[in-house]
Coordinates of C-alpha atoms in Angstrom, one line a residue:
M1 CA 112.7 190.6 149.3
K2 CA 110.3 191.8 152.0
P3 CA 109.8 189.7 155.2
S4 CA 106.2 189.1 154.3
S5 CA 107.1 187.8 150.9
W6 CA 109.8 185.6 152.3
Y7 CA 107.3 184.1 154.9
A8 CA 104.8 183.4 152.1
S9 CA 107.4 181.8 149.9
T10 CA 108.6 179.6 152.8
L11 CA 105.0 178.4 153.5
V12 CA 104.6 177.5 149.8
V13 CA 107.8 175.4 149.8
V14 CA 106.9 173.6 153.1
F15 CA 103.4 172.8 151.9
F16 CA 104.7 171.5 148.5
Y17 CA 107.2 169.3 150.3
L18 CA 104.5 167.9 152.6
Y19 CA 102.4 167.2 149.5
V20 CA 105.2 165.3 147.8
L21 CA 105.7 163.2 150.9
A22 CA 102.0 162.4 151.1
V23 CA 101.8 161.4 147.4
Q24 CA 104.9 159.1 147.8
Y25 CA 103.4 157.5 150.9
I26 CA 100.0 156.8 149.1
R27 CA 101.8 155.5 146.0
A28 CA 103.9 153.1 148.2
E29 CA 100.8 151.8 149.8
E30 CA 99.1 151.2 146.4
L31 CA 102.2 149.5 145.1
Q32 CA 102.4 147.2 148.1
S33 CA 98.7 146.4 147.7
E34 CA 99.2 145.5 144.0
R35 CA 102.2 143.3 144.8
S36 CA 100.2 141.5 147.5
S37 CA 97.2 141.0 145.2
S38 CA 99.3 139.8 142.2
R39 CA 101.0 137.1 144.2
I40 CA 98.9 134.0 143.7
T41 CA 99.6 131.1 146.1
F42 CA 98.3 127.7 146.0
D43 CA 99.3 126.4 149.4
D44 CA 95.7 125.4 150.0
K45 CA 94.9 122.3 147.9
T46 CA 91.3 123.2 147.6
S47 CA 92.2 126.3 145.5
V48 CA 94.1 124.1 143.1
D49 CA 91.3 121.6 143.0
S50 CA 88.8 124.3 142.0
I51 CA 90.9 125.2 138.9
H52 CA 92.3 122.0 137.5
V53 CA 91.6 118.8 139.6
K54 CA 87.8 119.2 139.5
E55 CA 88.0 119.9 135.7
L56 CA 90.0 116.8 135.1
G57 CA 88.0 114.6 137.3
D58 CA 90.9 113.4 139.4
P59 CA 89.5 112.6 142.9
S60 CA 92.9 111.4 144.1
G61 CA 94.3 114.9 144.1
S62 CA 97.3 113.8 142.1
L63 CA 97.2 117.0 140.1
R64 CA 98.0 119.3 143.0
S65 CA 101.1 120.5 141.3
V66 CA 99.9 122.5 138.3
G67 CA 102.7 124.9 137.8
V68 CA 100.8 128.0 138.9
G69 CA 102.1 128.5 142.4
S70 CA 103.1 131.9 143.8
V71 CA 105.6 134.2 142.1
S72 CA 108.2 132.5 144.2
D73 CA 107.9 129.3 142.2
A74 CA 110.9 127.6 140.7
G75 CA 110.4 126.7 137.0
P76 CA 112.1 124.2 134.7
S77 CA 115.4 125.2 133.2
L78 CA 116.5 125.8 129.7
Y79 CA 119.9 124.4 128.9
P80 CA 121.1 121.3 130.8
T81 CA 124.8 121.5 131.4
E82 CA 127.4 119.9 133.7
N83 CA 127.3 122.8 136.1
Q84 CA 125.0 122.2 139.0
G85 CA 126.2 125.0 141.2
S86 CA 124.2 128.1 140.2
S87 CA 120.8 126.7 139.6
L88 CA 118.7 129.3 141.5
H89 CA 118.4 133.0 140.8
S90 CA 116.2 135.9 141.8
V91 CA 114.1 137.4 139.1
G92 CA 113.7 140.8 140.5
I93 CA 111.3 143.6 139.5
G94 CA 107.6 142.8 139.3
S95 CA 108.2 139.3 140.6
S96 CA 109.0 139.9 144.2
S97 CA 111.0 137.0 145.6
D98 CA 110.8 134.8 142.5
V99 CA 113.3 131.9 142.5
S100 CA 113.7 129.7 139.5
P101 CA 116.3 127.2 138.3
S102 CA 118.7 128.7 135.8
F103 CA 118.5 128.2 132.1
Y104 CA 121.6 126.2 132.7
P105 CA 120.8 123.5 135.4
G106 CA 122.9 120.6 136.3
S107 CA 122.7 117.5 134.2
V108 CA 121.7 115.5 137.2
G109 CA 118.3 116.5 138.6
G110 CA 118.1 119.6 136.4
D111 CA 114.8 118.4 134.9
R112 CA 113.5 116.3 137.8
E113 CA 112.0 119.2 139.6
V114 CA 109.4 121.5 138.1
G115 CA 109.4 123.5 141.3
I116 CA 105.8 124.1 141.9
G117 CA 105.8 125.0 145.6
S118 CA 105.2 128.4 147.2
S119 CA 108.5 128.7 149.0
S120 CA 111.0 131.3 147.8
T121 CA 113.9 129.4 149.2
A122 CA 116.0 127.1 147.0
G123 CA 115.3 123.4 147.8
E124 CA 112.1 124.0 149.7
T125 CA 109.5 123.4 147.0
P126 CA 106.7 121.3 148.4
E127 CA 104.7 118.9 146.2
V128 CA 107.3 118.8 143.5
T129 CA 106.5 116.6 140.6
S130 CA 109.3 114.0 140.1
Y131 CA 110.6 113.2 136.7
S132 CA 112.9 110.4 137.9
D133 CA 110.2 107.9 137.0
K134 CA 109.5 107.9 133.2
S135 CA 105.9 107.1 133.8
E136 CA 105.6 110.4 135.5
A137 CA 107.5 112.3 132.8
T138 CA 104.5 113.0 130.7
G139 CA 103.8 116.4 132.1
L140 CA 101.7 117.8 134.9
Y141 CA 98.7 115.5 134.3
N142 CA 100.9 112.4 134.7
P143 CA 99.0 109.7 132.8
D144 CA 99.8 106.3 134.0
S145 CA 102.7 104.4 132.5
A146 CA 100.4 102.4 130.2
G147 CA 99.4 105.6 128.5
S148 CA 95.7 105.1 129.3
L149 CA 95.3 108.8 130.1
R150 CA 92.6 108.1 132.7
A151 CA 92.7 111.7 133.9
V152 CA 91.6 112.9 130.5
E153 CA 89.1 110.2 129.9
N154 CA 87.5 110.7 133.3
A155 CA 87.2 114.4 132.6
G156 CA 85.2 113.8 129.4
L157 CA 87.3 116.2 127.5
D158 CA 87.6 116.2 123.7
R159 CA 89.4 113.1 122.6
A160 CA 91.9 114.9 120.5
V161 CA 95.5 116.1 120.5
G162 CA 96.0 119.1 122.8
N163 CA 92.5 118.7 124.3
S164 CA 93.2 121.4 126.8
Y165 CA 92.5 123.8 123.9
R166 CA 89.8 121.5 122.4
P167 CA 91.1 121.7 118.9
G168 CA 88.8 118.9 117.7
Y169 CA 91.4 116.8 115.9
S170 CA 91.2 113.1 116.1
Y171 CA 94.2 110.8 116.2
D172 CA 95.1 108.7 113.1
P173 CA 91.9 106.5 112.9
S174 CA 93.8 103.5 111.5
Y175 CA 95.9 103.4 114.6
N176 CA 93.4 104.0 117.4
N177 CA 90.2 102.5 116.0
H178 CA 88.2 105.7 116.4
N179 CA 89.9 107.0 119.5
Q180 CA 90.8 103.6 120.9
F181 CA 93.5 105.3 123.0
Y182 CA 90.7 106.4 125.3
S183 CA 88.6 103.2 125.2
G184 CA 90.4 101.6 128.2
G185 CA 91.5 98.6 126.0
D186 CA 94.8 97.8 124.4
S187 CA 95.5 101.0 122.6
L188 CA 98.4 99.4 120.7
S189 CA 96.7 96.3 119.4
A190 CA 95.7 97.8 116.0
A191 CA 99.0 99.6 115.8
A192 CA 101.2 96.6 116.4
A193 CA 99.5 94.8 113.4
N194 CA 100.4 97.6 111.1
I195 CA 104.2 97.8 111.8
N196 CA 105.9 97.2 108.5
S197 CA 108.4 94.3 108.2
H198 CA 111.4 96.6 108.2
H199 CA 110.7 97.3 111.9
Q200 CA 109.5 93.9 113.1
D201 CA 112.9 92.9 114.1
G202 CA 112.9 95.6 116.8
S203 CA 115.0 98.1 114.9
Y204 CA 113.8 101.6 114.3
S205 CA 115.7 103.4 111.5
L206 CA 115.1 106.0 108.9
D207 CA 116.9 106.1 105.6
F208 CA 118.3 109.2 104.1
K209 CA 116.1 109.3 101.0
Y210 CA 113.0 111.1 99.9
H211 CA 109.7 109.7 101.2
N212 CA 106.6 110.1 99.1
Y213 CA 103.2 110.4 100.8
D214 CA 102.7 106.7 101.4
K215 CA 106.1 106.2 102.8
L216 CA 105.9 109.3 104.9
T217 CA 102.6 108.1 106.3
K218 CA 104.0 104.7 107.1
F219 CA 107.0 106.2 108.9
L220 CA 104.8 108.4 111.0
R221 CA 102.4 105.6 111.9
T222 CA 105.3 103.3 112.8
T223 CA 106.7 106.0 115.1
S224 CA 103.4 106.5 116.7
S225 CA 103.1 102.8 117.4
K226 CA 106.6 102.3 118.6
F227 CA 106.7 105.4 120.9
P228 CA 103.1 105.9 122.2
N229 CA 104.3 107.7 125.3
L230 CA 106.2 110.3 123.3
T231 CA 104.3 110.8 120.1
A232 CA 100.8 111.3 118.8
L233 CA 99.7 111.5 115.1
Y234 CA 96.8 113.5 113.9
S235 CA 95.6 115.2 110.7
I236 CA 94.6 118.9 110.5
G237 CA 92.9 118.4 107.2
K238 CA 93.4 117.3 103.6
S239 CA 95.0 118.6 100.5
V240 CA 93.2 119.4 97.3
Q241 CA 93.8 115.8 96.2
G242 CA 92.7 114.3 99.5
R243 CA 96.1 113.6 101.1
D244 CA 96.2 114.1 104.9
L245 CA 98.1 117.0 106.4
W246 CA 99.8 114.9 109.1
V247 CA 101.0 116.5 112.3
M248 CA 103.1 114.5 114.8
V249 CA 103.4 115.7 118.4
V250 CA 106.6 114.8 120.0
S251 CA 106.5 115.4 123.8
A252 CA 106.5 113.7 127.1
S253 CA 102.8 114.6 127.1
P254 CA 101.8 114.0 123.5
Y255 CA 98.1 113.7 124.0
E256 CA 97.4 116.8 126.0
H257 CA 98.7 120.3 126.6
M258 CA 101.0 120.6 129.6
I259 CA 99.7 123.4 131.8
G260 CA 102.3 126.2 132.0
K261 CA 104.5 124.8 129.3
P262 CA 104.5 126.0 125.7
D263 CA 103.4 124.5 122.4
V264 CA 105.8 125.0 119.4
K265 CA 105.7 123.9 115.8
Y266 CA 107.6 123.3 112.6
V267 CA 105.9 123.5 109.1
A268 CA 107.8 122.1 106.1
N269 CA 107.3 121.5 102.4
M270 CA 104.9 124.4 102.0
H271 CA 106.3 124.7 98.5
G272 CA 106.1 121.1 97.2
N273 CA 109.4 121.3 95.4
E274 CA 111.4 122.5 98.4
A275 CA 112.0 119.0 99.8
V276 CA 114.9 119.2 102.2
G277 CA 112.8 120.5 105.1
R278 CA 110.3 117.7 104.6
E279 CA 113.0 115.0 105.1
L280 CA 114.6 116.9 108.0
M281 CA 111.3 116.9 109.9
L282 CA 111.2 113.1 109.7
H283 CA 114.8 112.8 110.9
L284 CA 114.0 115.3 113.7
I285 CA 111.2 113.2 114.9
H286 CA 113.4 110.1 114.8
Y287 CA 116.2 111.9 116.6
L288 CA 113.9 113.2 119.4
V289 CA 112.2 109.9 120.2
T290 CA 115.4 107.9 120.1
S291 CA 117.4 110.4 122.2
Y292 CA 114.8 110.9 125.0
N293 CA 116.3 108.3 127.4
S294 CA 119.9 109.1 126.6
D295 CA 120.2 112.8 126.1
N296 CA 119.5 115.1 129.1
Y297 CA 118.9 118.1 126.8
I298 CA 116.4 116.3 124.6
K299 CA 114.7 114.9 127.7
W300 CA 114.4 118.3 129.2
L301 CA 113.0 119.7 126.0
L302 CA 110.3 117.0 125.6
D303 CA 109.4 117.1 129.3
N304 CA 108.7 120.9 129.1
T305 CA 107.6 121.5 125.6
R306 CA 105.0 120.1 123.1
I307 CA 106.5 120.0 119.6
H308 CA 104.1 119.8 116.7
I309 CA 105.7 118.8 113.4
L310 CA 103.9 119.2 110.0
P311 CA 106.4 117.5 107.6
S312 CA 104.5 118.4 104.4
M313 CA 101.9 121.2 104.1
N314 CA 101.8 120.6 100.3
P315 CA 101.9 116.8 99.7
D316 CA 100.3 117.2 96.3
G317 CA 103.0 119.5 95.0
F318 CA 105.7 117.2 96.3
E319 CA 104.3 114.3 94.3
V320 CA 104.9 116.1 91.0
A321 CA 108.2 117.7 91.9
R322 CA 111.4 116.1 90.6
E323 CA 114.5 115.2 92.5
G324 CA 117.6 117.1 91.3
Q325 CA 115.7 120.2 90.1
C326 CA 117.3 123.1 92.0
D327 CA 115.2 125.9 90.4
G328 CA 111.9 126.3 88.7
G329 CA 108.3 126.0 89.8
Q330 CA 107.3 122.4 89.1
G331 CA 105.6 121.2 92.3
R332 CA 105.9 124.6 94.0
Y333 CA 102.2 125.2 94.0
N334 CA 99.3 123.1 95.3
A335 CA 97.1 121.1 92.9
R336 CA 95.1 124.1 92.0
G337 CA 98.1 126.2 91.1
F338 CA 98.2 128.4 94.2
D339 CA 101.3 129.5 96.1
L340 CA 100.5 128.6 99.7
N341 CA 102.9 131.2 101.0
R342 CA 100.9 133.9 99.3
N343 CA 97.5 132.6 100.5
F344 CA 97.1 133.9 104.0
P345 CA 95.4 137.1 105.2
D346 CA 97.7 140.0 105.1
Y347 CA 97.9 143.0 107.4
F348 CA 99.4 145.5 105.1
K349 CA 97.5 144.8 101.9
Q350 CA 94.2 143.0 101.0
N351 CA 94.8 139.5 99.7
N352 CA 92.2 138.6 97.2
K353 CA 93.4 135.1 96.5
R354 CA 90.9 132.4 97.1
G355 CA 91.7 130.4 100.3
Q356 CA 93.0 126.9 99.7
P357 CA 92.3 123.7 101.7
E358 CA 95.9 123.5 102.9
T359 CA 96.1 127.1 104.2
D360 CA 92.5 127.0 105.6
A361 CA 93.6 123.9 107.6
V362 CA 96.7 125.6 109.0
K363 CA 94.7 128.8 109.9
E364 CA 92.2 126.7 111.8
W365 CA 95.0 124.7 113.5
I366 CA 96.9 127.7 114.9
S367 CA 93.6 129.3 116.0
K368 CA 92.9 126.3 118.2
I369 CA 96.4 125.7 119.7
Q370 CA 98.2 128.7 121.1
F371 CA 101.7 128.3 119.6
V372 CA 104.5 130.4 121.1
L373 CA 107.2 129.8 118.5
S374 CA 107.2 128.5 115.0
G375 CA 109.6 127.7 112.1
G376 CA 108.6 127.5 108.4
L377 CA 111.1 125.3 106.4
H378 CA 111.8 126.3 102.8
G379 CA 114.6 125.9 100.2
G380 CA 116.2 127.8 97.4
A381 CA 118.5 130.0 99.6
L382 CA 120.5 129.7 102.9
V383 CA 119.1 132.2 105.3
A384 CA 116.8 132.7 108.3
S385 CA 114.2 135.3 107.3
Y386 CA 112.0 137.1 109.9
P387 CA 108.9 139.4 109.8
F388 CA 107.6 141.5 108.4
D389 CA 107.5 139.9 104.9
N390 CA 105.3 142.6 103.6
T391 CA 105.5 146.4 103.6
P392 CA 102.8 149.1 103.2
N393 CA 104.9 151.0 100.6
S394 CA 105.8 148.6 97.8
I395 CA 104.0 148.3 94.5
F396 CA 106.4 146.0 92.7
H397 CA 107.8 143.1 94.7
S398 CA 111.5 143.5 94.0
Y399 CA 114.7 142.4 95.7
S400 CA 116.8 144.7 97.9
S401 CA 113.8 146.5 99.3
T402 CA 113.5 148.6 102.5
P403 CA 113.2 146.6 105.7
S404 CA 109.8 146.3 107.3
L405 CA 110.4 145.9 111.0
T406 CA 108.1 144.6 113.7
P407 CA 107.9 146.0 117.2
D408 CA 109.7 142.8 118.3
D409 CA 112.6 143.3 115.8
D410 CA 115.2 142.5 118.5
I411 CA 113.5 139.2 119.3
F412 CA 113.1 138.2 115.7
K413 CA 116.8 138.9 115.0
H414 CA 117.8 136.9 118.0
L415 CA 115.6 134.0 116.9
A416 CA 117.0 134.1 113.4
L417 CA 120.6 134.3 114.8
T418 CA 119.9 131.4 117.1
Y419 CA 119.3 129.2 114.1
S420 CA 122.0 130.7 111.9
N421 CA 124.7 130.7 114.5
N422 CA 124.1 127.0 115.3
H423 CA 124.4 126.2 111.6
P424 CA 128.0 125.7 110.3
I425 CA 127.4 127.4 107.0
M426 CA 124.3 129.7 107.2
S427 CA 126.0 132.2 109.5
H428 CA 128.6 132.9 106.8
G429 CA 125.9 134.7 104.8
K430 CA 127.4 133.8 101.5
A431 CA 125.3 134.0 98.3
C432 CA 124.2 130.7 96.8
K433 CA 125.3 131.7 93.4
T434 CA 126.3 134.8 91.3
G435 CA 123.5 137.3 91.1
T436 CA 121.7 136.2 94.2
P437 CA 121.8 138.1 97.5
S438 CA 124.2 137.5 100.4
F439 CA 123.0 137.9 103.9
N440 CA 124.9 139.4 106.9
Q441 CA 125.3 136.7 109.5
G442 CA 122.9 134.5 107.6
I443 CA 119.7 136.4 108.5
T444 CA 117.5 138.9 106.8
N445 CA 114.3 140.9 107.3
G446 CA 111.7 139.4 104.9
A447 CA 110.7 142.6 103.2
A448 CA 114.3 143.7 102.9
W449 CA 115.0 140.6 100.9
Y450 CA 111.8 140.9 98.8
P451 CA 108.3 141.8 99.9
L452 CA 105.4 139.4 99.6
T453 CA 101.7 139.6 100.3
G454 CA 99.9 136.7 102.2
G455 CA 102.9 135.1 103.9
M456 CA 102.5 132.6 106.7
Q457 CA 105.0 134.1 109.1
D458 CA 103.3 137.5 109.2
F459 CA 99.9 135.8 109.7
N460 CA 101.2 133.8 112.7
Y461 CA 102.6 136.9 114.3
V462 CA 99.9 139.5 113.6
W463 CA 96.9 137.4 114.1
Y464 CA 98.0 135.1 117.0
G465 CA 101.1 136.5 118.5
C466 CA 103.2 133.4 117.5
M467 CA 106.7 134.3 116.5
E468 CA 107.6 132.5 113.3
V469 CA 110.8 132.6 111.4
T470 CA 111.2 131.3 107.8
L471 CA 114.2 129.0 107.5
E472 CA 115.7 128.6 104.0
L473 CA 117.8 125.5 104.3
S474 CA 119.4 124.7 100.9
C475 CA 120.5 126.6 97.8
C476 CA 119.1 123.8 95.7
K477 CA 115.4 123.3 96.2
Y478 CA 115.3 119.6 95.6
P479 CA 118.9 118.3 95.8
P480 CA 119.9 114.6 95.3
A481 CA 119.1 112.3 98.2
S482 CA 122.8 111.6 98.6
E483 CA 123.1 115.1 100.1
L484 CA 120.5 114.6 102.8
P485 CA 123.0 113.3 105.5
K486 CA 125.0 116.5 105.1
F487 CA 121.8 118.7 105.4
W488 CA 120.8 116.8 108.6
E489 CA 124.1 117.3 110.3
E490 CA 124.2 121.0 109.4
N491 CA 120.7 121.6 110.7
R492 CA 120.3 119.2 113.6
M493 CA 121.6 121.5 116.3
S494 CA 119.8 124.5 114.9
L495 CA 116.5 122.8 114.8
V496 CA 116.7 121.8 118.5
K497 CA 118.1 125.0 119.8
F498 CA 115.6 127.2 118.0
L499 CA 112.7 125.4 119.7
A500 CA 114.2 125.9 123.1
E501 CA 113.9 129.6 122.7
A502 CA 110.2 129.3 123.5
H503 CA 111.4 129.1 127.2
R504 CA 113.0 132.5 127.1
G505 CA 111.3 135.7 128.4
V506 CA 108.2 135.8 130.6
H507 CA 105.4 133.4 131.2
G508 CA 102.7 133.1 133.9
F509 CA 99.0 133.0 134.6
V510 CA 96.2 135.6 134.7
M511 CA 93.7 134.8 137.5
D512 CA 90.7 136.5 139.1
E513 CA 90.5 137.2 142.8
N514 CA 89.3 133.7 143.5
G515 CA 92.2 132.0 141.7
N516 CA 90.1 131.1 138.6
P517 CA 91.9 131.5 135.3
V518 CA 90.9 134.4 133.0
E519 CA 90.6 133.1 129.5
K520 CA 91.3 135.4 126.5
A521 CA 92.7 138.2 128.6
S522 CA 94.6 140.5 126.2
L523 CA 98.2 141.2 127.1
K524 CA 100.8 143.5 125.5
V525 CA 104.3 144.4 126.5
K526 CA 104.3 148.2 126.5
S527 CA 105.9 149.8 123.4
R528 CA 105.6 146.4 121.6
D529 CA 102.3 146.8 119.9
V530 CA 101.6 143.2 119.0
G531 CA 99.4 141.7 121.6
F532 CA 98.7 138.1 122.7
Q533 CA 96.0 136.4 124.8
T534 CA 95.7 133.9 127.6
T535 CA 94.6 130.3 127.1
K536 CA 91.6 128.7 128.8
Y537 CA 93.8 128.1 131.8
G538 CA 94.9 131.7 132.0
E539 CA 98.4 130.9 130.7
F540 CA 100.5 133.3 128.7
W541 CA 104.1 133.3 127.2
R542 CA 106.2 136.0 125.6
I543 CA 109.7 135.6 124.2
L544 CA 111.8 138.6 125.4
L545 CA 115.5 139.4 125.7
P546 CA 116.9 140.6 129.1
G547 CA 115.6 143.9 130.2
I548 CA 113.0 145.7 132.2
Y549 CA 109.5 145.7 130.7
K550 CA 105.9 146.7 131.6
L551 CA 103.1 144.3 130.9
E552 CA 99.6 145.6 130.2
V553 CA 96.7 143.3 130.9
Y554 CA 93.1 143.8 129.9
A555 CA 90.0 141.6 130.1
D556 CA 86.3 142.3 129.8
G557 CA 84.7 142.8 133.2
Y558 CA 88.0 143.5 134.9
L559 CA 90.1 146.6 135.7
P560 CA 93.2 146.9 133.6
R561 CA 96.6 146.2 135.2
E562 CA 100.1 147.3 134.5
L563 CA 103.0 145.4 136.0
D564 CA 106.8 146.0 135.8
F565 CA 109.0 142.9 135.5
M566 CA 112.5 142.0 134.6
V567 CA 113.8 139.4 132.2
V568 CA 117.2 137.9 132.8
E569 CA 119.4 135.7 130.5
Q570 CA 119.6 132.7 132.8
H571 CA 116.0 131.7 133.2
P572 CA 112.4 132.7 132.3
T573 CA 110.5 135.1 134.5
L574 CA 107.4 133.7 136.1
L575 CA 104.8 136.5 136.5
N576 CA 101.3 135.8 137.8
V577 CA 98.7 138.5 137.5
T578 CA 95.5 139.0 139.5
L579 CA 92.7 140.9 137.9
H580 CA 90.0 142.7 139.9
P581 CA 86.4 143.0 138.7
A582 CA 85.1 146.3 137.5
K583 CA 81.5 147.5 138.1
R584 CA 79.6 147.4 134.8
Q585 CA 77.8 150.7 135.5
D586 CA 81.2 152.4 135.7
G587 CA 82.3 150.9 132.4
Y588 CA 85.3 148.8 131.8
Y589 CA 88.1 148.6 129.2
R590 CA 87.5 146.6 126.0
P591 CA 90.7 146.4 124.1
Q592 CA 90.5 147.7 120.6
Q593 CA 92.5 145.4 118.3
Q594 CA 92.8 144.7 114.6
H595 CA 92.6 141.1 113.5
G596 CA 92.2 139.7 117.1
Y597 CA 95.7 140.3 118.5
Y598 CA 97.5 143.0 116.5
H599 CA 97.9 146.5 117.9
R600 CA 99.0 148.7 115.0
P601 CA 102.6 150.0 115.4
Q602 CA 103.1 153.7 115.1
G603 CA 103.9 154.8 111.6
V604 CA 102.3 151.8 110.0
P605 CA 99.2 152.8 108.0
V606 CA 96.1 150.7 107.8
N607 CA 95.0 150.2 104.2
K608 CA 91.4 150.3 103.3
P609 CA 90.0 147.0 101.9
N610 CA 90.2 147.9 98.2
E611 CA 93.1 150.3 98.4
N612 CA 95.5 148.0 96.7
G613 CA 93.2 146.3 94.2
G614 CA 93.0 147.0 90.4
I615 CA 95.6 146.8 87.7
L616 CA 98.6 147.8 89.9
S617 CA 97.9 144.9 92.3
S618 CA 97.6 142.5 89.3
I619 CA 100.9 143.6 87.8
S620 CA 102.6 143.4 91.2
N621 CA 101.3 139.9 91.9
G622 CA 102.4 138.7 88.4
F623 CA 105.9 140.1 88.9
N624 CA 106.1 138.5 92.3
N625 CA 105.2 135.1 90.9
L626 CA 107.9 135.4 88.3
V627 CA 110.7 136.3 90.7
T628 CA 109.7 133.9 93.5
N629 CA 110.2 130.9 91.2
I630 CA 113.9 131.7 91.7
F631 CA 113.8 131.9 95.5
G632 CA 111.7 130.3 98.2

């Protein structure tokens, strides 16, 4: 090589090295700026007031702790145990110096501190909400011990369950005399007069027998009367024959959403002749309210979660079903002969079935309350089935089909296994009878079992980002009542542990530069193409397994953001995001989504509206109706 060539080559190498150093320096500065801007602190009380206290009309400032402090906040734990030692951990990537109690806090004090300070040091969380006093254990709004909910009343918010989302549902009118809970008077006077004689002696029990609509309603009303600080009863609509679709909220904050804490739900008796789930929901309600003051785990769950339970989505079908019938279709359908689990919009295929009052009510319900996790209770098999239920490739709905996997397949398998592994029999995966499928570990992908169009769990996930699993609880659809105690003992632990999974993964708030919440911001975990949105308070949740992820955040009028974060096993990751405004003349990102939330996974085709109509669709639907009379 000539000297001149060597000299030129050396200069090129030197300049390239300097260029790399400069790029690294600039990127480091940008990253530091992003971290600084994404760390939201609420040390100044006025910044909190501007978001929540003013909105709730609380001049006393008692709502300073709203669970949206800096990324160094400590959050409530997941699983109370006897170990108090290792309650604090660092979250790591994307969260700076986050400190949160473990999923496994001590049994003493583990759920007394929600850790809403801005300190990153364990034990230095200012303005911590105490849960040692039961009157303050109703969430971050802290209604007074009499349950008068003055904060909500003063705010003039909708007088309905979950009013933070303004769903527009009224409480049971026969128990609050047209929202008497907010009238300032004795909210329990009307309720006390309606307690049936079985409970007047102070007892509160629930027999292991099947409850028809009237008896179910009486039990729910009695529970609402006896436990007004833990329960709220409302109807999301009526069945074809005019029966209320009752929902009972069980939570330390039954009348309002707890900021920063998830809403979850169970829906049972969707098929009227699949009756075990209906009764288990009543026993779950009874178990939760009677265990609150004696079981630390249950207390933690109700202090940090709002549980909505719909015991019967198909009360008309149940009334005509017959005890002891293990198979067949009598009572399966609603009063118009529609299968409610084939009546939801479908992503893969057009669903031409006319909407029914029961499914319309559920669709409206989940559009108004942002549920994080859900379980649908069925019968006729013993398995936890997870999305997708449908597939773009099937014509005939047959058994032993190809799996149709979601982008969150690992999460759904984990959720299904959480239920199955806490069940003493389901996890064995044995077939109910000869000629029916067996299931490895007691779980299955829905489409791999048999594809169906218009299922509820796919709708929850695709349209609203709510992770729902279908829980088949009994080989016999409507077994004798004498077997109900066995079913309760088999499912009690699974029902509780499953709901607690809503506290796994990442959660946080999306705010603007002034600390105001950004409502309906679109979020997506990169490579997981099903998105989700923030609530009116800028909240978001996503269930994730341990790992390193990238969160993509978009909102109209703001620059998009991407943030790396880590999820660990021991506790949820708190991740707060600040969005910066974009100038309109420069344009800003508007996320392109199908059906509101769903980002189509790669390799999944989008069918045209009429692509699956015609005779093939009719044959497929007829065949499906035949075979699904055997299974749930």
